[in-house]
Structure formats: C-alpha cells, structure tokens
Coordinates of C-alpha atoms in Angstrom, one line a residue:
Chain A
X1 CA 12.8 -41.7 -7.7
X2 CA 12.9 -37.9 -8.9
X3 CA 10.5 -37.2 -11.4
X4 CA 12.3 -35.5 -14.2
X5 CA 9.3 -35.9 -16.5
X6 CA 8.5 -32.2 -18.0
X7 CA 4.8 -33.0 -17.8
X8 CA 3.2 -30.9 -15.1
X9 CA 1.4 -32.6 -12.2
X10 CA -3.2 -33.2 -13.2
X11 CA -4.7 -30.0 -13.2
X12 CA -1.7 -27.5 -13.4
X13 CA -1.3 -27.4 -17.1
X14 CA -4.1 -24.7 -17.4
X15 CA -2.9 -22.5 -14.6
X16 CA -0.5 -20.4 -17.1
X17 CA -1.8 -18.2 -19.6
X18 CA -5.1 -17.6 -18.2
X19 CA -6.7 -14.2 -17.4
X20 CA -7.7 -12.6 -14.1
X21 CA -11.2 -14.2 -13.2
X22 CA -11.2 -10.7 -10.9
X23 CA -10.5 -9.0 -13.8
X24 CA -13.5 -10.1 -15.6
X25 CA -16.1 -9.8 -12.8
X26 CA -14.3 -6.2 -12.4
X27 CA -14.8 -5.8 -16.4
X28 CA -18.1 -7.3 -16.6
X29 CA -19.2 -4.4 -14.3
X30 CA -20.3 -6.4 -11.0
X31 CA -19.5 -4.8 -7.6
X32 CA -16.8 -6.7 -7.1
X33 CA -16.1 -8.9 -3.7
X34 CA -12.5 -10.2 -2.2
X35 CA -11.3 -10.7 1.0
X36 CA -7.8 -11.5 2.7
X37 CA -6.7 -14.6 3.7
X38 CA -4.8 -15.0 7.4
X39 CA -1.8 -16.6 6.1
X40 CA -1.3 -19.6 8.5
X41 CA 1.8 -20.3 11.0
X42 CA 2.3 -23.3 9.4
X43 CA 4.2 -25.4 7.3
X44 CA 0.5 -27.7 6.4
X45 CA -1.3 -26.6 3.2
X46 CA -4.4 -27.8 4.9
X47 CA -4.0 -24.7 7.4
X48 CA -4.2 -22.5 4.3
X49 CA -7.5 -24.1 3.3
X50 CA -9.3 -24.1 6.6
X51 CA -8.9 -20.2 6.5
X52 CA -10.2 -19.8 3.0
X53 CA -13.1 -22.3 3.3
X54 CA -15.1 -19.2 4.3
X55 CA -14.3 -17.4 1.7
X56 CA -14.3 -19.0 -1.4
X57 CA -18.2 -18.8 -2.3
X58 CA -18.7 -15.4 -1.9
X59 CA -15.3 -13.3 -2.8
X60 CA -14.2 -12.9 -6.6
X61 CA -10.5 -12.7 -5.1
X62 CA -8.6 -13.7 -2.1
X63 CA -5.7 -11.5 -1.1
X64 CA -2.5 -13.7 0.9
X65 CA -1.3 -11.4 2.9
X66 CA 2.7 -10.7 2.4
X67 CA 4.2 -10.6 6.5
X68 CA 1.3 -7.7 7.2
X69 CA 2.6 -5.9 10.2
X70 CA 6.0 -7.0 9.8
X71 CA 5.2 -10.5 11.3
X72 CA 6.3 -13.9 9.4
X73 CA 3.3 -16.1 8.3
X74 CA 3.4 -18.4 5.1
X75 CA 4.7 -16.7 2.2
X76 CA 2.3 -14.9 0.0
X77 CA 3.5 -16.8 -3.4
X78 CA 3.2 -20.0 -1.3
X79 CA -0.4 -19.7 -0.1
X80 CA -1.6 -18.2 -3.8
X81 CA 0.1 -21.2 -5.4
X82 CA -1.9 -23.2 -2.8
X83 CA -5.1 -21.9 -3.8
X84 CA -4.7 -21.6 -7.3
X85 CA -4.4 -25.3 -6.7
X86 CA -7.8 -25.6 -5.8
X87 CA -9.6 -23.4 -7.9
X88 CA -9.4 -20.2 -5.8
X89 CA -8.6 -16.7 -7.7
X90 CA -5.6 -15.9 -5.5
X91 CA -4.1 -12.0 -5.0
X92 CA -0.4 -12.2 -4.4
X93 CA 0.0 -9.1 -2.0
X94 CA 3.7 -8.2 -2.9
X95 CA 6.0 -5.6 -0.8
X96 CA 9.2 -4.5 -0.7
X97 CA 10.0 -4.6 3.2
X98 CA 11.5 -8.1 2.5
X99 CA 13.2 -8.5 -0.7
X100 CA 15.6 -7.0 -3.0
X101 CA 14.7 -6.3 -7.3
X102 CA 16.1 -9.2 -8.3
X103 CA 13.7 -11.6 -5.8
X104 CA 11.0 -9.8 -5.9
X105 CA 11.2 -10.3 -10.8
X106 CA 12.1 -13.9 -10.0
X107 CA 9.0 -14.4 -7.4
X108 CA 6.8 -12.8 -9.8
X109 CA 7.7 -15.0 -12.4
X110 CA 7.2 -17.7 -9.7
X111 CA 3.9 -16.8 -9.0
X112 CA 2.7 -16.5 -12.7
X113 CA 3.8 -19.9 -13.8
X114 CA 2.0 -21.1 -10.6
X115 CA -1.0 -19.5 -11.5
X116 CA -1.5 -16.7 -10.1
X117 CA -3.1 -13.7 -12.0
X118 CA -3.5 -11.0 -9.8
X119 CA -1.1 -8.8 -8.3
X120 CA -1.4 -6.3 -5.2
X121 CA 2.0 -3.6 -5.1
X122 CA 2.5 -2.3 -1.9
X123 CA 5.6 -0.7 0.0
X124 CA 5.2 -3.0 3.1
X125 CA 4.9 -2.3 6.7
X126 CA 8.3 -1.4 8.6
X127 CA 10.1 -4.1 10.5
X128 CA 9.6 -2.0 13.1
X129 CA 5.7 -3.2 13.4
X130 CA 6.7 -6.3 13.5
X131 CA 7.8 -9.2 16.2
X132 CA 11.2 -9.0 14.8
X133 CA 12.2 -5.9 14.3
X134 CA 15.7 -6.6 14.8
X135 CA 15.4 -7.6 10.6
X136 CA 16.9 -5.4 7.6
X137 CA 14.8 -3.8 5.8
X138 CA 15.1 -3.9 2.2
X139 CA 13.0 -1.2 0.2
X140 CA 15.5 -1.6 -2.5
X141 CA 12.2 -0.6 -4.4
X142 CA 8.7 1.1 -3.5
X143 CA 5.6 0.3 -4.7
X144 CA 5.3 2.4 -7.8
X145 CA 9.1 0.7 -9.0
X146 CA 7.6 -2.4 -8.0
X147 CA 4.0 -2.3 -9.6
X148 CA 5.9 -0.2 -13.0
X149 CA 8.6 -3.2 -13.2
X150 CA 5.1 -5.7 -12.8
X151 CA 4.1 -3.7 -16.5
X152 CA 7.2 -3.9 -17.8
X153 CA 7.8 -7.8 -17.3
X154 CA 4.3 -8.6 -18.9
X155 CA 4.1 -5.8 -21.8
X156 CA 7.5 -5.5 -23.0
X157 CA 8.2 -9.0 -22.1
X158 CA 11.7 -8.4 -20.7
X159 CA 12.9 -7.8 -16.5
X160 CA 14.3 -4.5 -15.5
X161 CA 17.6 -5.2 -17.0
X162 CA 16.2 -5.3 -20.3
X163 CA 17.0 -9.4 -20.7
X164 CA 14.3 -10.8 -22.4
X165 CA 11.7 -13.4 -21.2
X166 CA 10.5 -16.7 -23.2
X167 CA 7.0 -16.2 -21.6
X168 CA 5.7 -13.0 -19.9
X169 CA 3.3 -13.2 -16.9
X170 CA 0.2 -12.4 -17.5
X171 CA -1.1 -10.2 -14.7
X172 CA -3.8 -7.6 -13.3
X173 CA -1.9 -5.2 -11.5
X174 CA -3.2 -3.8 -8.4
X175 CA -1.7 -1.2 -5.6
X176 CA -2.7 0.0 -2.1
X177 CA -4.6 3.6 -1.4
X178 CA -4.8 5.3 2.1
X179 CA -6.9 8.2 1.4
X180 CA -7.3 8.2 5.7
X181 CA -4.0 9.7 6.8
X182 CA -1.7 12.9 5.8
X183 CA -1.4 14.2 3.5
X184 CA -5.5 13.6 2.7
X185 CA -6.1 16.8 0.9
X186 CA -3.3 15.4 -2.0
X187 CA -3.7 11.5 -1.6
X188 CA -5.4 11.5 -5.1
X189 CA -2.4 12.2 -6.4
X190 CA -0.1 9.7 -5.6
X191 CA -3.3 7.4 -6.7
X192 CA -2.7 9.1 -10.1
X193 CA 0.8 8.2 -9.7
X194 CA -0.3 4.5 -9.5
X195 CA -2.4 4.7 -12.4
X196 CA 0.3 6.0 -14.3
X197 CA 2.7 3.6 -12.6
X198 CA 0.3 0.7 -14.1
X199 CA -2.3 0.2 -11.5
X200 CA -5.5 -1.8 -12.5
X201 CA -7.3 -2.4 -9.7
X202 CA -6.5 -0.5 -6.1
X203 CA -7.2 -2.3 -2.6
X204 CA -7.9 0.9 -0.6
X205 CA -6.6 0.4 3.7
X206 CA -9.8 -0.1 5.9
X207 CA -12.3 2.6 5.9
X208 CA -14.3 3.7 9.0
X209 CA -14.2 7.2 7.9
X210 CA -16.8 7.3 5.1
X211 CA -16.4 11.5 4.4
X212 CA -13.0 11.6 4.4
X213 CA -13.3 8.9 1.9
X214 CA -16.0 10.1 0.0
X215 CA -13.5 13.4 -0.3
X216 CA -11.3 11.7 -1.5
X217 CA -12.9 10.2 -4.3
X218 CA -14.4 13.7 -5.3
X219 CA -11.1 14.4 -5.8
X220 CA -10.0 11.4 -8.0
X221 CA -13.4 11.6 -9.9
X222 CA -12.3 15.8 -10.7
X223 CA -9.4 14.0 -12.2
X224 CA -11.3 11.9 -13.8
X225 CA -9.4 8.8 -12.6
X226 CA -12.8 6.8 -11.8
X227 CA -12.7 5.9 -15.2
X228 CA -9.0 4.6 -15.1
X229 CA -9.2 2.4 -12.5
X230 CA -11.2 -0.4 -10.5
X231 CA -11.3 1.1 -6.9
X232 CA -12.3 -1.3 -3.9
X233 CA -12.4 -0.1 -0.6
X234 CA -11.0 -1.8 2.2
X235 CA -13.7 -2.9 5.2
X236 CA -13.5 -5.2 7.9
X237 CA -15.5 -5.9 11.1
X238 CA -14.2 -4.8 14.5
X239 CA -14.8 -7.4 17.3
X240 CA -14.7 -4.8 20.4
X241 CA -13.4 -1.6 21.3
X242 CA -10.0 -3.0 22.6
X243 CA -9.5 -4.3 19.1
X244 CA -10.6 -0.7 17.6
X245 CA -8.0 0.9 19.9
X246 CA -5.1 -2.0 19.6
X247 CA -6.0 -1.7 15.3
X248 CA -5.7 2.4 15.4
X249 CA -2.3 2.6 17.2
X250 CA -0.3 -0.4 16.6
X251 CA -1.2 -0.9 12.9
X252 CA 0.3 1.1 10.5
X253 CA -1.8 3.4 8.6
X254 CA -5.5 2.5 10.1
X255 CA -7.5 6.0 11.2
X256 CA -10.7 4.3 13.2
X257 CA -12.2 7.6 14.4
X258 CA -13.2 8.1 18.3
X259 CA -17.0 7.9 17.3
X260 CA -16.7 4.4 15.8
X261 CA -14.8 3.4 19.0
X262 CA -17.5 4.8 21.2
X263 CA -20.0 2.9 19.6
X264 CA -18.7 -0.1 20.0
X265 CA -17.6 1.2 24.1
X266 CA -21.0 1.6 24.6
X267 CA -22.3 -2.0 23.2
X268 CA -22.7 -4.5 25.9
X269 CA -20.1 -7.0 25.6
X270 CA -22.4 -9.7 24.5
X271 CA -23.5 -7.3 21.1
X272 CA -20.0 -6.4 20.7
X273 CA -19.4 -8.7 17.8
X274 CA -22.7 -8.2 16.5
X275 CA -22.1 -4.1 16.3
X276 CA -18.8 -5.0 14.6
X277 CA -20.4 -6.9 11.6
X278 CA -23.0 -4.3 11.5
X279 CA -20.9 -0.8 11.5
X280 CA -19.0 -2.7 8.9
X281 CA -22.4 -3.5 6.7
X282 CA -23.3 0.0 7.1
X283 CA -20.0 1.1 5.5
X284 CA -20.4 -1.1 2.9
X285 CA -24.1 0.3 2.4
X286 CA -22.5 3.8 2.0
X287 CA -20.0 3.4 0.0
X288 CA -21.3 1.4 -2.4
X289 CA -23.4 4.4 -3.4
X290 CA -19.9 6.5 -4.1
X291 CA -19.6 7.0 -8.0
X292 CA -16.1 5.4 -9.1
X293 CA -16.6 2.4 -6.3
X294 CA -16.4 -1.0 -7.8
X295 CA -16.5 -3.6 -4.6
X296 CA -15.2 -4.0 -1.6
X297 CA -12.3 -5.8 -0.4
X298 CA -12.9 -7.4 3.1
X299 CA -9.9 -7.9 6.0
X300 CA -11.7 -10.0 8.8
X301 CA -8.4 -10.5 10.4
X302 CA -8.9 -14.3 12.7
X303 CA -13.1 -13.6 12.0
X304 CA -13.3 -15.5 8.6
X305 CA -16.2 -16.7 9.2
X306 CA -18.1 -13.2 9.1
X307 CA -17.2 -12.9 5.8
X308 CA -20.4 -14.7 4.2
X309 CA -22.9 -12.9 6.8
X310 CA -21.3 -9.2 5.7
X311 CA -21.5 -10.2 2.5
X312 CA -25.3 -11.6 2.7
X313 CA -26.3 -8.5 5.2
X314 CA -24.6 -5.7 2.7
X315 CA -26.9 -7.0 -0.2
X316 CA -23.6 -8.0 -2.4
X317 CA -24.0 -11.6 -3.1
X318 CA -24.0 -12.7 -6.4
X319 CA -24.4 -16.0 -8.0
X320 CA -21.0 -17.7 -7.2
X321 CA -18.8 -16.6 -10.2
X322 CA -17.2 -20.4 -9.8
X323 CA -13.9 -19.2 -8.4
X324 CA -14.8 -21.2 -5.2
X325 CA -13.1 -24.3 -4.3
X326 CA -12.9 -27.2 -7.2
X327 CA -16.6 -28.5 -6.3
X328 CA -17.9 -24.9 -5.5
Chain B
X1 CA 23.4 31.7 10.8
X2 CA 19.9 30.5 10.9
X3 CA 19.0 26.6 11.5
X4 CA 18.6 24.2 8.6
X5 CA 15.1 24.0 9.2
X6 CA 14.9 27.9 8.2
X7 CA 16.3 26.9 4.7
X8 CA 14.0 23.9 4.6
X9 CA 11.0 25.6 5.0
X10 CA 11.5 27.8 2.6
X11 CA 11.8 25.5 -1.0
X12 CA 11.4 28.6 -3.4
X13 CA 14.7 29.9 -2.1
X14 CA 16.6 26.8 -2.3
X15 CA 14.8 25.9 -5.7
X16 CA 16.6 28.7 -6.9
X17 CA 20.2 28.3 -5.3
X18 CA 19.6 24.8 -7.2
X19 CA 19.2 26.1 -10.5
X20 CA 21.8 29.2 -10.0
X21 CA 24.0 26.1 -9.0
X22 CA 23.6 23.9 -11.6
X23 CA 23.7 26.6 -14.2
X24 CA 27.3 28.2 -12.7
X25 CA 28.5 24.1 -12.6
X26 CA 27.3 23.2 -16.3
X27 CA 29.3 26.6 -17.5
X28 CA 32.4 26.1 -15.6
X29 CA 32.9 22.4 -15.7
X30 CA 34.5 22.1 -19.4
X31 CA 37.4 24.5 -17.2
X32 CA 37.0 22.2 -13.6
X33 CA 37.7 19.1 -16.3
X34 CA 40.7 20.8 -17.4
X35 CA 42.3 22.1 -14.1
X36 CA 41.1 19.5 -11.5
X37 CA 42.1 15.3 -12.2
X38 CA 39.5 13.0 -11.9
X39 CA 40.2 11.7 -8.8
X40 CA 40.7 15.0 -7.2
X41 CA 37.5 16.4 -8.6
X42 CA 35.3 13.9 -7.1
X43 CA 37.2 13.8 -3.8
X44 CA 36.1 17.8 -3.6
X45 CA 32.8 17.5 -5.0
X46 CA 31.9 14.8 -2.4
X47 CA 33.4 16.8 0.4
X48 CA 31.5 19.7 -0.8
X49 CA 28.2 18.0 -1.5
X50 CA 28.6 16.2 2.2
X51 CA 29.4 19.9 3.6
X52 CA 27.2 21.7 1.9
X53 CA 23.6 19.1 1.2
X54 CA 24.2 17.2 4.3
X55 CA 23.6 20.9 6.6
X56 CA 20.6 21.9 4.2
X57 CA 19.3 18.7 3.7
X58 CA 20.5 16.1 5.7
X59 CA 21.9 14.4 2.4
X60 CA 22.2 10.7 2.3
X61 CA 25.0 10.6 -0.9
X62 CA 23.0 8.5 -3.1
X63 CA 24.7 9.6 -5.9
X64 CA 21.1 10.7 -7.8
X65 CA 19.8 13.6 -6.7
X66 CA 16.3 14.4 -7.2
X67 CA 15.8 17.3 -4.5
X68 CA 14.0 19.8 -6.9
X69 CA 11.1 16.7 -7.9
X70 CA 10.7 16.3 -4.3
X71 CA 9.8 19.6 -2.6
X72 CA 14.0 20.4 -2.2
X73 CA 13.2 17.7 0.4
X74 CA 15.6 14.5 0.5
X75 CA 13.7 11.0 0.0
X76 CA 16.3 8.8 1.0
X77 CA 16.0 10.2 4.6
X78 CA 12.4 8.2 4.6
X79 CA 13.5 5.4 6.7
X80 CA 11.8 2.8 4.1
X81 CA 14.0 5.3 1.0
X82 CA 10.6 6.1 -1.3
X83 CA 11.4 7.9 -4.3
X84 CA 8.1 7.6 -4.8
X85 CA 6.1 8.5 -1.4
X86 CA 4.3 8.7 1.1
X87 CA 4.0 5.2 2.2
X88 CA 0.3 4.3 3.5
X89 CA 1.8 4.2 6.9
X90 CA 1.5 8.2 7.9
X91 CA 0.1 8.5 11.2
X92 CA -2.4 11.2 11.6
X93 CA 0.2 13.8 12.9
X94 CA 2.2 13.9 9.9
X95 CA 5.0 12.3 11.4
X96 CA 6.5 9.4 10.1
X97 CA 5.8 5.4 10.6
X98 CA 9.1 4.6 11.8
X99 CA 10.2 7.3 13.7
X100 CA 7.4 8.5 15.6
X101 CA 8.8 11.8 16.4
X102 CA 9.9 12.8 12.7
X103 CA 7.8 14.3 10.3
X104 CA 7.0 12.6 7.6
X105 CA 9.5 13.0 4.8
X106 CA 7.0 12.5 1.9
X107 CA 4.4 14.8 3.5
X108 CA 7.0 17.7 4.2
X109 CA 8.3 17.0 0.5
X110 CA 4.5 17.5 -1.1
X111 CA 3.9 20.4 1.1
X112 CA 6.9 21.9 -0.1
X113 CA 6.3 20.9 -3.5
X114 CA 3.5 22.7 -3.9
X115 CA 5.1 26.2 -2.9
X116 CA 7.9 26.0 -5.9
X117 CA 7.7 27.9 -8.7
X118 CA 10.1 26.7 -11.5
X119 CA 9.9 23.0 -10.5
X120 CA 6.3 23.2 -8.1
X121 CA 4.7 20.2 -9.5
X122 CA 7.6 17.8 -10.5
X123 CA 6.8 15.4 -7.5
X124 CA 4.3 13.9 -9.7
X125 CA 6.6 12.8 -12.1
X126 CA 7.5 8.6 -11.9
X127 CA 11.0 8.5 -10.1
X128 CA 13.1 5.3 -12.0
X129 CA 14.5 3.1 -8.6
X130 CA 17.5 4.0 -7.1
X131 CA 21.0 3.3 -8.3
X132 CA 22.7 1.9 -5.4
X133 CA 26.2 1.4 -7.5
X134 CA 26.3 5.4 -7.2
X135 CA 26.4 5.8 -3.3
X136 CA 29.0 7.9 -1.6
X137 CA 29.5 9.4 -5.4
X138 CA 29.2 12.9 -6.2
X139 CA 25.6 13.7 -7.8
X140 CA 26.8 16.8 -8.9
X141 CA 29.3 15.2 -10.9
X142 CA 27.0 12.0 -11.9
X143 CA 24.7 14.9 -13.6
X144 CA 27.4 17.0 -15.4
X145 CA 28.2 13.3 -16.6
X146 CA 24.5 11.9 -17.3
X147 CA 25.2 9.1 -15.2
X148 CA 22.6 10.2 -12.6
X149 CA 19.5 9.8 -15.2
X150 CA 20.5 6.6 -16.2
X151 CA 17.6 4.3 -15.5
X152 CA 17.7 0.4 -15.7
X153 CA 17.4 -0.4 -19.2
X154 CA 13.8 -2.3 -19.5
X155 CA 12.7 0.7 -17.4
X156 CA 12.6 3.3 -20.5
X157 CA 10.5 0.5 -22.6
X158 CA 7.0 2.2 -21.5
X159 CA 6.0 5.3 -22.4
X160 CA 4.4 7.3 -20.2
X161 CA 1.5 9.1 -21.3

C-alpha cells in the first residue's frame, strides 16, 4: 500500500535546514580535504557506497560527479541524496551541458530537501567528449547564471521568475577554476567574476603545473580575492604515462606538462603507481604553502583507494570531522 | 574590401561604429516610428542586422546584443553559447573545446576586450542569461525598445557590489 503518511522515512527529518559541514571545517580554518566520487553504472545504491567507502574518513566533502566527460553515470542529485543518507557531506557537481533553467531550479530544490548542502556550478564538458555525442546540448545557462540563480533561490527566497519559495535551500555555493589553460594571464578574472557571481568555495581542475598555478594566485591575491573565497586545488594521482597522455588530450581542460609525463616514462612499470601517488603528494606539499590555499580537492578517477595514503603521505589528516559513514 | 577578420581584429574601430550607430539610431528612430510600420521596420532591421553583423561578426540573431561587453566579439558563436566565458575547457592553443580548429571565442573576446577604449573593461560585468523568446528579432530594435535589458525578474533581486 502507498504510503501517503507526510512523515519522512527514520533519519531524514534532520537533512533539511542544516549548514554545510564543509563550510564549517572551511570556516573553522582547517586545510580542507574532499575528493570525487566515480558515479557508478548502476542502478544499485550499494555501487555508490563501495566507491565512497574510501573516502569517507579522510575527506570533509565528496564531490558526485555530473556525466564528467560527457559520459552518463548515476545522476549527481541521485548519488548525493544517497550519501547524505548515510552520513556523508555530499557536493552536488551541477552543469549545464544537460538541462535547461527550469530543471536545473527544480533539481536544486531536489537536492536541498534531500540534504544536500553543497553545491559545485560548472558549465559542463561538451557532448562532444562524450560516448554519445550524438546528444543536444543544452547550455540554456553557463555557470555564472547557474551559480547567480543558486544565490538568488536561497537569499531572496524566490526562482528566476521571481515566484516565491515556501522554504529556500540552504546552500554553500561553489564553482570550477582552470588557471592551466588560455587565457592564463586573465583567468583571475573570470574567478572574480565567480565571486561576484556568488562563489563560496572554488574546486580548481587538476594541477600538475604548480608555477603557473602559483601565478595565478599572485594574481587573485593582488586582487585581494584570497580573502573572498575558499580556494581548493584540484590533485589527483596518475597511474602511468599512457594515462598522463590519454588525461591531457582527451579530457577537456587538463594541461599535464611533458616533464610530469617523463617522469612517470621513465619509472619502471612496477613503480609506476607508486610515482603517481607520490608526484601527486609532492603537489599537495607545494601548494599547501601558497597563501590563499585552503585544501585540496582529490579526483582519483577508478584509484579510490589511494585516497587515504595521499592523504596520510601529504601530512593532511585530521581527526575525522564525523562526516564519515553513520558509524565513522 | 578587406576580410571580416580585418574588422575583427581591430575592436577599437568597430567599438566606435557601435556607438556612432546607436547614437544616429536613438536620434532618428522617433522619425523611423513614424514613416516605417511595425512589421516593416523589423522585417528591415533583421535583414540589415543579418547583412550587416552576420559579415562582421558572424551574428547568431539572438535578439540581445552584447558585442561591446564582449570584446565586439559574438558569444553565442561559442558552441556551448557563454555569456559568461571561457569555459575551463580551452585547450592550450587557444582554440576552442568543441571545434578544434576555431579559436576560442571567449579568449578572442578578452583579448579584444582589453584593446577598447570607451567600453575596454565591460567584459567583467555579470551577463543576465539569454532570452531565447527574442531569437531571429532585431536587437537593434529590442534596445531602442528596452526589451533587450530585460532580465528575468528574480535576477535584479541582488545587488551587485
């Protein structure tokens, strides 16, 4: 018989209403730790689990990934929802490759009511990345109209139309930099756009090129946007040079300069993962030390499970801040 | 005559043809109101626009245009139509993510930006989403009538500082 009871199901009656537990560890000043989830192909909710188990003890925030690269997985609001569930801090990663304004207010309203706090804005890879690139793509919106709507909906408590909501989502707003590809000498700028836009938090692409990065930040820290925003730069482990190369020219956006891949050329293929995890330590290392850096946001795409030895080897573990799993 | 590209590359000099353009429209439309009907005045204005925008600047007709804010570059010919860009998705050439062999847009348009005098600078500003009711309509005529700078309603609710 349908349950038409208004009571929520155990345990979901806190999930709305509360604040960003990545916003606090952000606030409370730690170096800040999250990492992004492979969104299963699957239609099991134990699939989503399996790939977070890694990651729940030592990340403040676990990105779901929204189609990256074009390619269908388990929908970001579905796999938040999932770990919200469970006692995760999820980060919806929200583009606009795939849905028109009116989808992407309603999923956001979606998302909040199913507890999810956090919010990452992004444009969205082309279809044209993607196994099906046959699709339409929407882009009805970019990130900034996305991420500015995101404000409006929880401040003024109404959508873009002006119609007003009973109960505004309660979110920390992030967005996506790339300080790693043209135009590098102005990409401050369109991060000032972001903050403007309502950026809290930004998820920067993956760095491998630490001075262009640390340029880059000289930059936002002349405009003094260090201050306005928590930054956390995108790392991630390489697993051989093949990866390196397949990363740098078939994913959107990634620079991986020709030193890195040498490196990792020269490694004998038993050390290969080994010099993955520690080129990717060594980043962390480095730009830890950059004035306006608050953490680091980890994409071990299928390599999960070197996400607590990075975390461990770069020096960042904290006492859990208890957004692991229910008993974590 | 020279290439669109000539004209392209040089923003000051079609920064300027913008505002000698708009100025000679806002004087002489109160007399265009009076001589032309509605229907014809659009039908002329959207020939002229496509004519005139779609040689200079491969126009797209959305209705809204924003050409001085963006480095008198057109955003809706990004494939993934930014009005705020450049996408993350740049590849280290410049060109574009989509299509390889095209610059980027975005990059071209903050280049360009930077070489303007009266509106250098104006790229910065927060671009409200696109109207897609106003495609195929004349933006000339949408900004003689204010209907260009019309953003969603709960847009305007936040001021920016």
């Amino acid at each position: 018989m349908v349950n038409t009871d208004q009571t929520p199901p155990a345990g979901d009656s806190d999930l709305h209403g509360g604040e960003s537990r990545l916003q606090q560890v952000l606030e409370a000043g730690h170096f800040a730790v999250t990492a992004e989830l492979n969104a299963p192909d699957s239609a099991d909710p134990k699939d989503v689990y399996a790939n977070v188990a890694e990651l729940g003890d030592v990340c403040d925030g676990i990105n779901a990934t929204d189609g990256s690269g074009a390619n269908c997985h388990m929908s970001s609001v579905a796999c938040c929802a999932l770990m919200a569930r469970a006692g995760y801090e999820p980060v919806l990663q929200m583009g606009c490759r795939d849905r028109n304004r009116i989808a992407i207010q309603g999923d956001l309203l979606g998302a909040a009511a199913l507890g999810v706090h956090n919010v990452l804005c992004l444009t969205g890879d082309d279809v044209t990345a993607g196994d099906q690139p046959e699709a339409r793509r929407v882009f009805d919106f970019d990130a900034l109209h996305l991420l500015h709507t995101a404000r409006i909906m929880r401040d003024q408590g109404v959508l873009l139309s002006g119609r007003k909501l009973t109960t505004p989502p309660e979110f920390f707003l992030g967005a996506a930099a790339n300080p790693f590809v043209p135009p590098q000498d102005l990409r401050h700028l369109r991060l000032a756009k972001k903050i403007e836009a309502g950026a809290q938090f930004i998820q920067t692409q993956y760095c491998y090129d630490v001075p262009v990065f640390e340029a880059f930040m000289r930059r936002a820290r002349d405009m003094g946007l260090h201050e306005k925003v928590y930054l956390l730069v995108g790392v991630g482990p390489l697993r051989s040079e093949r990866a390196a190369e397949f990363m740098r020219s078939r994913v959107p956006g990634v620079h991986i300069p020709d030193a890195v891949v040498d490196r990792l050329a020269k490694t004998p293929r038993k050390g290969k993962r080994e010099e993955g995890i520690r080129i990717c330590v060594e980043i962390i290392e480095e730009v830890k030390q950059i004035e306006g850096v608050h953490g680091v946001h980890i994409m071990a795409y299928r390599q999960e499970e070197t996400v607590p030895e990075i975390v461990e080897r770069a020096g960042i573990m904290r006492d859990a801040t208890g957004i692991g799993g229910q008993d974590a | 005559m020279p290439g669109s590209e000539w004209f392209k590359n040089r923003p000051r000099l079609l920064e300027g043809v913008y505002a000698g353009s708009k100025a000679a429209l806002q004087l002489s439309y109160p007399l265009l109101k009076r001589i032309l009907p509605a229907g014809w005045r659009e039908r002329v204005f959207v020939w002229s626009e496509e004519v005139s925008k779609g040689y200079l600047f491969n126009c797209q007709m959305c209705g809204q245009c924003i050409l001085h804010s963006t480095g008198m570059t057109c955003p809706m010919n990004c494939p993934k139509n930014l009005r705020n860009g450049p996408c993350g998705g740049v590849r280290q050439n410049g060109n574009c993510e989509v299509i390889p062999e095209m610059p980027c847009v975005w990059v071209q348009a903050w280049q360009r930006d930077a070489q303007m005098g009266r509106y250098g600078g104006e790229i910065q500003l927060l671009q409200p989403p696109v109207n897609r009711a106003l495609q195929n309509s004349s933006a000339w005529l949408n900004m003689l009538e204010g209907a260009d700078a019309q953003p969603p309603s709960g847009w305007s609710t936040i001021e920016l500082e």
